[in-house]
mmCIF file of N, CA and C in Angstrom:
data_model
loop_
_atom_site.group_PDB
_atom_site.id
_atom_site.type_symbol
_atom_site.label_atom_id
_atom_site.label_comp_id
_atom_site.label_asym_id
_atom_site.label_seq_id
_atom_site.Cartn_x
_atom_site.Cartn_y
_atom_site.Cartn_z
ATOM 1 N N MET A 29 -19.736 -13.794 14.373
ATOM 2 C CA MET A 29 -19.911 -15.481 14.710
ATOM 3 C C MET A 29 -19.906 -15.959 13.434
ATOM 4 N N GLY A 30 -20.634 -16.946 13.070
ATOM 5 C CA GLY A 30 -21.307 -17.659 12.446
ATOM 6 C C GLY A 30 -21.910 -18.928 13.919
ATOM 7 N N ASP A 31 -23.286 -19.254 13.035
ATOM 8 C CA ASP A 31 -23.195 -20.240 14.766
ATOM 9 C C ASP A 31 -23.376 -22.165 15.003
ATOM 10 N N HIS A 32 -22.804 -21.848 13.389
ATOM 11 C CA HIS A 32 -21.930 -23.290 12.752
ATOM 12 C C HIS A 32 -21.186 -23.269 12.887
ATOM 13 N N ASN A 33 -19.462 -22.543 13.555
ATOM 14 C CA ASN A 33 -18.229 -23.006 13.019
ATOM 15 C C ASN A 33 -17.978 -23.638 14.648
ATOM 16 N N THR A 34 -17.680 -24.714 14.214
ATOM 17 C CA THR A 34 -16.545 -24.959 16.145
ATOM 18 C C THR A 34 -15.295 -24.528 15.786
ATOM 19 N N LEU A 35 -15.003 -24.725 17.196
ATOM 20 C CA LEU A 35 -13.389 -24.300 17.482
ATOM 21 C C LEU A 35 -12.051 -24.591 16.783
ATOM 22 N N GLY A 36 -11.721 -23.686 16.260
ATOM 23 C CA GLY A 36 -10.647 -24.691 14.686
ATOM 24 C C GLY A 36 -11.236 -24.646 13.511
ATOM 25 N N GLU A 37 -12.088 -23.628 13.769
ATOM 26 C CA GLU A 37 -12.817 -24.405 12.572
ATOM 27 C C GLU A 37 -12.046 -23.168 11.399
ATOM 28 N N HIS A 38 -11.778 -22.912 10.103
ATOM 29 C CA HIS A 38 -11.420 -21.796 9.662
ATOM 30 C C HIS A 38 -12.891 -21.518 8.082
ATOM 31 N N ASN A 39 -12.987 -20.471 7.292
ATOM 32 C CA ASN A 39 -13.927 -20.776 6.702
ATOM 33 C C ASN A 39 -13.365 -20.153 5.315
ATOM 34 N N THR A 40 -13.157 -21.431 4.662
ATOM 35 C CA THR A 40 -12.113 -21.415 2.985
ATOM 36 C C THR A 40 -12.944 -20.992 2.169
ATOM 37 N N PRO A 41 -11.606 -19.932 0.976
ATOM 38 C CA PRO A 41 -12.822 -18.948 0.506
ATOM 39 C C PRO A 41 -13.629 -20.031 -0.807
ATOM 40 N N GLN A 42 -14.095 -19.856 -1.331
ATOM 41 C CA GLN A 42 -15.077 -19.700 -2.022
ATOM 42 C C GLN A 42 -14.135 -19.580 -3.667
ATOM 43 N N PRO A 43 -14.847 -21.272 -4.586
ATOM 44 C CA PRO A 43 -13.497 -21.227 -5.417
ATOM 45 C C PRO A 43 -14.239 -19.837 -6.525
ATOM 46 N N ALA A 44 -15.208 -19.369 -6.130
ATOM 47 C CA ALA A 44 -15.074 -18.401 -7.297
ATOM 48 C C ALA A 44 -13.799 -17.532 -7.347
ATOM 49 N N ARG A 45 -13.849 -16.737 -5.413
ATOM 50 C CA ARG A 45 -12.209 -16.646 -5.040
ATOM 51 C C ARG A 45 -11.114 -16.925 -5.561
ATOM 52 N N LYS A 46 -11.020 -18.417 -5.506
ATOM 53 C CA LYS A 46 -9.709 -18.779 -5.643
ATOM 54 C C LYS A 46 -9.700 -18.271 -7.279
ATOM 55 N N LEU A 47 -10.229 -18.645 -8.281
ATOM 56 C CA LEU A 47 -10.584 -17.845 -9.603
ATOM 57 C C LEU A 47 -10.506 -16.565 -10.032
ATOM 58 N N ALA A 48 -11.005 -15.934 -9.264
ATOM 59 C CA ALA A 48 -10.539 -14.052 -9.033
ATOM 60 C C ALA A 48 -10.002 -13.978 -8.870
ATOM 61 N N ALA A 49 -8.727 -14.425 -7.162
ATOM 62 C CA ALA A 49 -7.633 -13.997 -7.336
ATOM 63 C C ALA A 49 -5.925 -14.702 -8.506
ATOM 64 N N VAL A 50 -6.676 -15.396 -9.116
ATOM 65 C CA VAL A 50 -5.873 -15.997 -10.165
ATOM 66 C C VAL A 50 -6.551 -14.761 -11.706
ATOM 67 N N VAL A 51 -7.152 -15.091 -12.005
ATOM 68 C CA VAL A 51 -7.567 -14.332 -13.458
ATOM 69 C C VAL A 51 -7.310 -12.801 -13.116
ATOM 70 N N VAL A 52 -7.920 -12.004 -11.790
ATOM 71 C CA VAL A 52 -7.609 -10.500 -11.802
ATOM 72 C C VAL A 52 -6.525 -10.164 -12.402
ATOM 73 N N PRO A 53 -5.610 -10.793 -11.203
ATOM 74 C CA PRO A 53 -4.142 -9.983 -11.339
ATOM 75 C C PRO A 53 -3.315 -10.732 -12.716
ATOM 76 N N LEU A 54 -3.640 -12.011 -13.543
ATOM 77 C CA LEU A 54 -3.151 -12.284 -14.667
ATOM 78 C C LEU A 54 -3.985 -10.659 -15.957
ATOM 79 N N LEU A 55 -5.092 -10.539 -15.714
ATOM 80 C CA LEU A 55 -5.670 -10.334 -17.013
ATOM 81 C C LEU A 55 -4.863 -8.662 -16.609
ATOM 82 N N GLY A 56 -5.074 -7.742 -15.272
ATOM 83 C CA GLY A 56 -4.058 -6.794 -15.571
ATOM 84 C C GLY A 56 -2.825 -6.803 -16.053
ATOM 85 N N LEU A 57 -1.716 -7.715 -16.091
ATOM 86 C CA LEU A 57 -0.533 -7.503 -16.718
ATOM 87 C C LEU A 57 -0.540 -8.540 -18.076
ATOM 88 N N ILE A 58 -1.994 -8.820 -18.787
ATOM 89 C CA ILE A 58 -2.064 -8.691 -20.150
ATOM 90 C C ILE A 58 -1.769 -7.915 -20.581
ATOM 91 N N ALA A 59 -3.058 -6.900 -19.829
ATOM 92 C CA ALA A 59 -3.387 -5.852 -20.334
ATOM 93 C C ALA A 59 -1.954 -4.384 -20.139
ATOM 94 N N VAL A 60 -1.121 -4.692 -19.021
ATOM 95 C CA VAL A 60 0.330 -3.784 -19.289
ATOM 96 C C VAL A 60 0.960 -4.225 -20.072
ATOM 97 N N VAL A 61 1.310 -5.819 -20.209
ATOM 98 C CA VAL A 61 2.553 -5.682 -21.398
ATOM 99 C C VAL A 61 1.839 -5.189 -22.601
ATOM 100 N N VAL A 62 0.350 -5.786 -23.479
ATOM 101 C CA VAL A 62 0.058 -4.920 -24.431
ATOM 102 C C VAL A 62 -0.071 -4.197 -24.615
ATOM 103 N N GLY A 63 -0.648 -3.205 -23.407
ATOM 104 C CA GLY A 63 -0.146 -1.309 -23.834
ATOM 105 C C GLY A 63 1.212 -1.464 -24.224
ATOM 106 N N VAL A 64 1.697 -1.584 -23.762
ATOM 107 C CA VAL A 64 3.279 -1.273 -23.573
ATOM 108 C C VAL A 64 4.234 -0.863 -25.142
ATOM 109 N N ILE A 65 3.331 -3.013 -25.357
ATOM 110 C CA ILE A 65 4.261 -3.127 -26.971
ATOM 111 C C ILE A 65 3.224 -1.813 -28.247
ATOM 112 N N VAL A 66 1.714 -2.096 -27.936
ATOM 113 C CA VAL A 66 1.257 -1.158 -28.620
ATOM 114 C C VAL A 66 2.234 0.207 -28.896
ATOM 115 N N ALA A 67 1.783 0.253 -27.170
ATOM 116 C CA ALA A 67 2.609 1.803 -27.031
ATOM 117 C C ALA A 67 4.656 1.665 -27.880
ATOM 118 N N TRP A 68 4.780 0.941 -27.784
ATOM 119 C CA TRP A 68 6.392 0.836 -28.367
ATOM 120 C C TRP A 68 6.473 0.821 -29.907
ATOM 121 N N ASN A 69 5.487 -0.712 -30.424
ATOM 122 C CA ASN A 69 5.459 -0.186 -32.066
ATOM 123 C C ASN A 69 4.002 0.999 -32.250
ATOM 124 N N GLY A 70 3.871 1.779 -31.669
ATOM 125 C CA GLY A 70 3.186 2.842 -31.992
ATOM 126 C C GLY A 70 3.741 3.603 -32.176
ATOM 127 N N MET A 71 5.587 4.622 -31.420
ATOM 128 C CA MET A 71 6.546 5.623 -31.449
ATOM 129 C C MET A 71 6.864 5.462 -33.324
ATOM 130 N N SER A 72 6.587 6.892 -33.118
ATOM 131 C CA SER A 72 7.796 7.117 -34.838
ATOM 132 C C SER A 72 8.125 7.408 -34.732
ATOM 133 N N ASP A 73 9.679 7.137 -35.594
ATOM 134 C CA ASP A 73 11.127 8.490 -35.070
ATOM 135 C C ASP A 73 10.671 9.605 -36.047
ATOM 136 N N GLN A 74 10.142 9.823 -37.079
ATOM 137 C CA GLN A 74 10.481 10.955 -37.398
ATOM 138 C C GLN A 74 9.929 12.236 -36.868
ATOM 139 N N ILE A 75 10.046 12.370 -35.667
ATOM 140 C CA ILE A 75 9.546 13.835 -34.959
ATOM 141 C C ILE A 75 10.668 14.142 -35.276
ATOM 142 N N GLY A 76 10.413 15.995 -35.307
ATOM 143 C CA GLY A 76 11.568 16.587 -35.322
ATOM 144 C C GLY A 76 11.318 18.324 -35.523
ATOM 145 N N TRP A 77 11.883 19.107 -35.041
ATOM 146 C CA TRP A 77 11.301 20.209 -34.459
ATOM 147 C C TRP A 77 12.457 20.980 -34.810
ATOM 148 N N PHE A 78 11.874 22.432 -35.947
ATOM 149 C CA PHE A 78 12.513 23.222 -36.080
ATOM 150 C C PHE A 78 11.528 24.676 -35.736
ATOM 151 N N ALA A 79 12.728 26.158 -35.191
ATOM 152 C CA ALA A 79 11.899 26.947 -35.318
ATOM 153 C C ALA A 79 11.359 27.824 -37.127
ATOM 154 N N TYR A 80 11.768 26.970 -37.607
ATOM 155 C CA TYR A 80 11.451 28.522 -38.843
ATOM 156 C C TYR A 80 9.630 28.166 -39.369
ATOM 157 N N ALA A 81 9.222 29.038 -39.397
ATOM 158 C CA ALA A 81 7.079 29.223 -40.281
ATOM 159 C C ALA A 81 7.496 30.492 -41.275
ATOM 160 N N PRO A 82 7.861 29.213 -42.587
ATOM 161 C CA PRO A 82 7.709 29.550 -43.547
ATOM 162 C C PRO A 82 5.991 30.525 -43.750
ATOM 163 N N LEU A 83 5.293 30.027 -43.152
ATOM 164 C CA LEU A 83 4.021 30.915 -43.457
ATOM 165 C C LEU A 83 3.318 30.785 -42.477
ATOM 166 N N SER A 84 3.507 32.411 -41.649
ATOM 167 C CA SER A 84 3.508 31.997 -40.531
ATOM 168 C C SER A 84 1.629 33.301 -40.101
ATOM 169 N N ASP A 85 1.262 33.652 -41.372
ATOM 170 C CA ASP A 85 0.391 33.979 -41.500
ATOM 171 C C ASP A 85 -1.272 32.311 -40.867
ATOM 172 N N SER A 86 -0.732 30.874 -41.740
ATOM 173 C CA SER A 86 -1.028 29.842 -41.098
ATOM 174 C C SER A 86 -0.949 29.551 -39.243
ATOM 175 N N VAL A 87 -1.908 28.680 -38.361
ATOM 176 C CA VAL A 87 -1.823 28.934 -37.295
ATOM 177 C C VAL A 87 -1.500 26.790 -37.554
ATOM 178 N N PHE A 88 -0.736 26.858 -36.356
ATOM 179 C CA PHE A 88 -0.320 25.018 -35.971
ATOM 180 C C PHE A 88 -1.477 24.449 -35.347
ATOM 181 N N VAL A 89 -2.038 23.762 -35.297
ATOM 182 C CA VAL A 89 -3.623 22.781 -34.653
ATOM 183 C C VAL A 89 -3.204 22.159 -34.165
ATOM 184 N N GLY A 90 -2.478 20.965 -33.101
ATOM 185 C CA GLY A 90 -2.421 19.896 -33.376
ATOM 186 C C GLY A 90 -3.885 18.915 -32.765
ATOM 187 N N ASP A 91 -2.864 17.686 -32.893
ATOM 188 C CA ASP A 91 -4.412 16.721 -32.407
ATOM 189 C C ASP A 91 -4.368 16.175 -31.469
ATOM 190 N N ASN A 92 -4.232 16.682 -29.828
ATOM 191 C CA ASN A 92 -4.113 16.548 -29.112
ATOM 192 C C ASN A 92 -3.038 15.893 -29.032
ATOM 193 N N GLY A 93 -1.866 16.143 -28.237
ATOM 194 C CA GLY A 93 -0.828 15.499 -28.995
ATOM 195 C C GLY A 93 0.180 15.075 -29.657
ATOM 196 N N SER A 94 0.813 16.355 -30.232
ATOM 197 C CA SER A 94 0.509 15.477 -32.294
ATOM 198 C C SER A 94 2.426 15.423 -31.672
ATOM 199 N N PHE A 95 2.986 15.169 -30.597
ATOM 200 C CA PHE A 95 4.538 13.966 -31.052
ATOM 201 C C PHE A 95 3.788 12.955 -30.395
ATOM 202 N N VAL A 96 2.869 12.575 -30.361
ATOM 203 C CA VAL A 96 2.621 12.054 -29.454
ATOM 204 C C VAL A 96 1.735 11.028 -30.230
ATOM 205 N N SER A 97 1.871 9.510 -31.439
ATOM 206 C CA SER A 97 1.155 9.003 -32.268
ATOM 207 C C SER A 97 -0.152 8.150 -31.516
ATOM 208 N N LYS A 98 -1.457 8.409 -32.173
ATOM 209 C CA LYS A 98 -2.527 7.681 -31.673
ATOM 210 C C LYS A 98 -2.406 6.479 -30.925
ATOM 211 N N GLY A 99 -1.060 5.164 -31.652
ATOM 212 C CA GLY A 99 -0.866 3.862 -31.400
ATOM 213 C C GLY A 99 -0.124 4.357 -29.745
ATOM 214 N N THR A 100 0.343 5.366 -30.014
ATOM 215 C CA THR A 100 0.982 5.343 -28.720
ATOM 216 C C THR A 100 0.158 5.684 -27.247
ATOM 217 N N GLN A 101 -0.586 6.458 -27.670
ATOM 218 C CA GLN A 101 -2.031 7.182 -26.747
ATOM 219 C C GLN A 101 -2.440 5.992 -26.361
ATOM 220 N N LEU A 102 -2.867 4.903 -27.092
ATOM 221 C CA LEU A 102 -3.028 4.159 -26.643
ATOM 222 C C LEU A 102 -2.953 2.612 -25.512
ATOM 223 N N GLY A 103 -1.678 2.781 -26.052
ATOM 224 C CA GLY A 103 -0.979 1.302 -26.260
ATOM 225 C C GLY A 103 -0.702 2.270 -24.819
ATOM 226 N N LEU A 104 -0.854 3.609 -24.208
ATOM 227 C CA LEU A 104 -0.614 3.659 -22.641
ATOM 228 C C LEU A 104 -1.549 3.683 -22.362
ATOM 229 N N ALA A 105 -2.708 4.044 -22.219
ATOM 230 C CA ALA A 105 -4.263 4.422 -21.820
ATOM 231 C C ALA A 105 -4.306 3.163 -21.777
ATOM 232 N N VAL A 106 -3.605 1.792 -22.103
ATOM 233 C CA VAL A 106 -4.519 -0.209 -21.777
ATOM 234 C C VAL A 106 -3.402 -0.041 -21.006
ATOM 235 N N ALA A 107 -2.264 0.207 -20.906
ATOM 236 C CA ALA A 107 -1.338 -0.020 -20.126
ATOM 237 C C ALA A 107 -1.695 0.390 -18.502
ATOM 238 N N GLY A 108 -2.133 1.962 -18.427
ATOM 239 C CA GLY A 108 -2.183 2.468 -18.018
ATOM 240 C C GLY A 108 -3.832 1.428 -16.863
ATOM 241 N N VAL A 109 -4.819 1.346 -17.400
ATOM 242 C CA VAL A 109 -5.511 0.300 -17.059
ATOM 243 C C VAL A 109 -5.299 -1.018 -16.736
ATOM 244 N N GLY A 110 -4.723 -1.106 -17.433
ATOM 245 C CA GLY A 110 -4.220 -3.153 -16.341
ATOM 246 C C GLY A 110 -2.727 -2.219 -15.118
ATOM 247 N N LEU A 111 -2.977 -1.216 -14.849
ATOM 248 C CA LEU A 111 -2.332 -1.225 -14.037
ATOM 249 C C LEU A 111 -3.156 -0.574 -12.587
ATOM 250 N N LEU A 112 -3.913 0.394 -13.036
ATOM 251 C CA LEU A 112 -5.226 0.145 -12.410
ATOM 252 C C LEU A 112 -5.713 -0.726 -11.825
ATOM 253 N N VAL A 113 -6.084 -1.453 -12.638
ATOM 254 C CA VAL A 113 -6.152 -3.146 -12.666
ATOM 255 C C VAL A 113 -5.432 -4.020 -11.265
ATOM 256 N N LEU A 114 -4.285 -3.881 -11.561
ATOM 257 C CA LEU A 114 -3.001 -4.744 -11.222
ATOM 258 C C LEU A 114 -3.382 -3.960 -8.882
ATOM 259 N N ALA A 115 -3.548 -2.331 -9.268
ATOM 260 C CA ALA A 115 -3.234 -1.558 -8.077
ATOM 261 C C ALA A 115 -4.470 -2.204 -6.941
ATOM 262 N N PHE A 116 -5.687 -2.258 -8.057
ATOM 263 C CA PHE A 116 -7.468 -2.874 -7.374
ATOM 264 C C PHE A 116 -6.784 -3.381 -6.093
ATOM 265 N N TRP A 117 -6.394 -4.500 -7.569
ATOM 266 C CA TRP A 117 -6.283 -5.891 -7.074
ATOM 267 C C TRP A 117 -5.991 -6.039 -5.404
ATOM 268 N N ALA A 118 -4.229 -5.607 -5.683
ATOM 269 C CA ALA A 118 -3.316 -5.785 -4.767
ATOM 270 C C ALA A 118 -4.029 -5.324 -3.188
ATOM 271 N N GLY A 119 -4.587 -4.222 -3.322
ATOM 272 C CA GLY A 119 -5.188 -2.998 -2.359
ATOM 273 C C GLY A 119 -5.882 -3.456 -1.804
ATOM 274 N N LEU A 120 -6.903 -4.733 -2.889
ATOM 275 C CA LEU A 120 -8.010 -6.051 -2.491
ATOM 276 C C LEU A 120 -7.381 -7.028 -1.660
ATOM 277 N N ALA A 121 -6.822 -7.367 -1.942
ATOM 278 C CA ALA A 121 -5.968 -8.406 -1.558
ATOM 279 C C ALA A 121 -5.451 -8.043 0.189
ATOM 280 N N VAL A 122 -4.629 -6.752 0.226
ATOM 281 C CA VAL A 122 -4.223 -6.593 1.416
ATOM 282 C C VAL A 122 -5.097 -6.518 2.431
ATOM 283 N N GLY A 123 -6.438 -5.812 1.920
ATOM 284 C CA GLY A 123 -7.993 -5.014 2.901
ATOM 285 C C GLY A 123 -7.813 -6.815 3.341
ATOM 286 N N ARG A 124 -8.097 -7.528 2.591
ATOM 287 C CA ARG A 124 -8.821 -9.144 2.906
ATOM 288 C C ARG A 124 -7.722 -9.908 3.949
ATOM 289 N N ARG A 125 -6.707 -9.495 3.721
ATOM 290 C CA ARG A 125 -5.723 -9.793 5.184
ATOM 291 C C ARG A 125 -5.447 -8.867 6.093
ATOM 292 N N ARG A 126 -5.491 -8.772 5.972
ATOM 293 C CA ARG A 126 -5.840 -8.055 7.737
ATOM 294 C C ARG A 126 -6.852 -7.564 7.794
ATOM 295 N N SER A 127 -7.832 -8.018 7.522
ATOM 296 C CA SER A 127 -9.366 -7.775 7.990
ATOM 297 C C SER A 127 -10.087 -9.230 8.168
ATOM 298 N N ARG A 128 -8.872 -10.384 8.725
ATOM 299 C CA ARG A 128 -8.963 -11.392 8.882
ATOM 300 C C ARG A 128 -8.530 -11.621 10.038
ATOM 301 N N PRO A 129 -9.841 -11.843 11.439
ATOM 302 C CA PRO A 129 -8.959 -12.147 12.743
ATOM 303 C C PRO A 129 -7.627 -12.836 13.189
ATOM 304 N N GLU A 130 -6.774 -11.966 14.753
ATOM 305 C CA GLU A 130 -6.164 -13.225 14.611
ATOM 306 C C GLU A 130 -6.224 -14.291 15.224
ATOM 307 N N ARG A 131 -5.614 -14.912 14.791
ATOM 308 C CA ARG A 131 -5.491 -16.451 15.450
ATOM 309 C C ARG A 131 -4.601 -16.874 16.405
#
């Protein structure tokens, strides 16, 4: 405990923490929304599947997710990063709340 604290005095968060408590979840939420929008717009409706192989001597090599477009992959990656930021922030906020001493 601090030497300069008196009974009943509580340390208030610094302005940087207050700003981070608003900015970090807001950035995470924006990343999730933008990622979902990019993934939604990157979807192609021209996906089809059939079991006919006219040139059986050629080998099909996909582009690492041949059924999902690059735009959809990028959007899902951005949304995933946004969700990770939100999860980290939520865990940090819960940890701070639990580490406070009982009053």
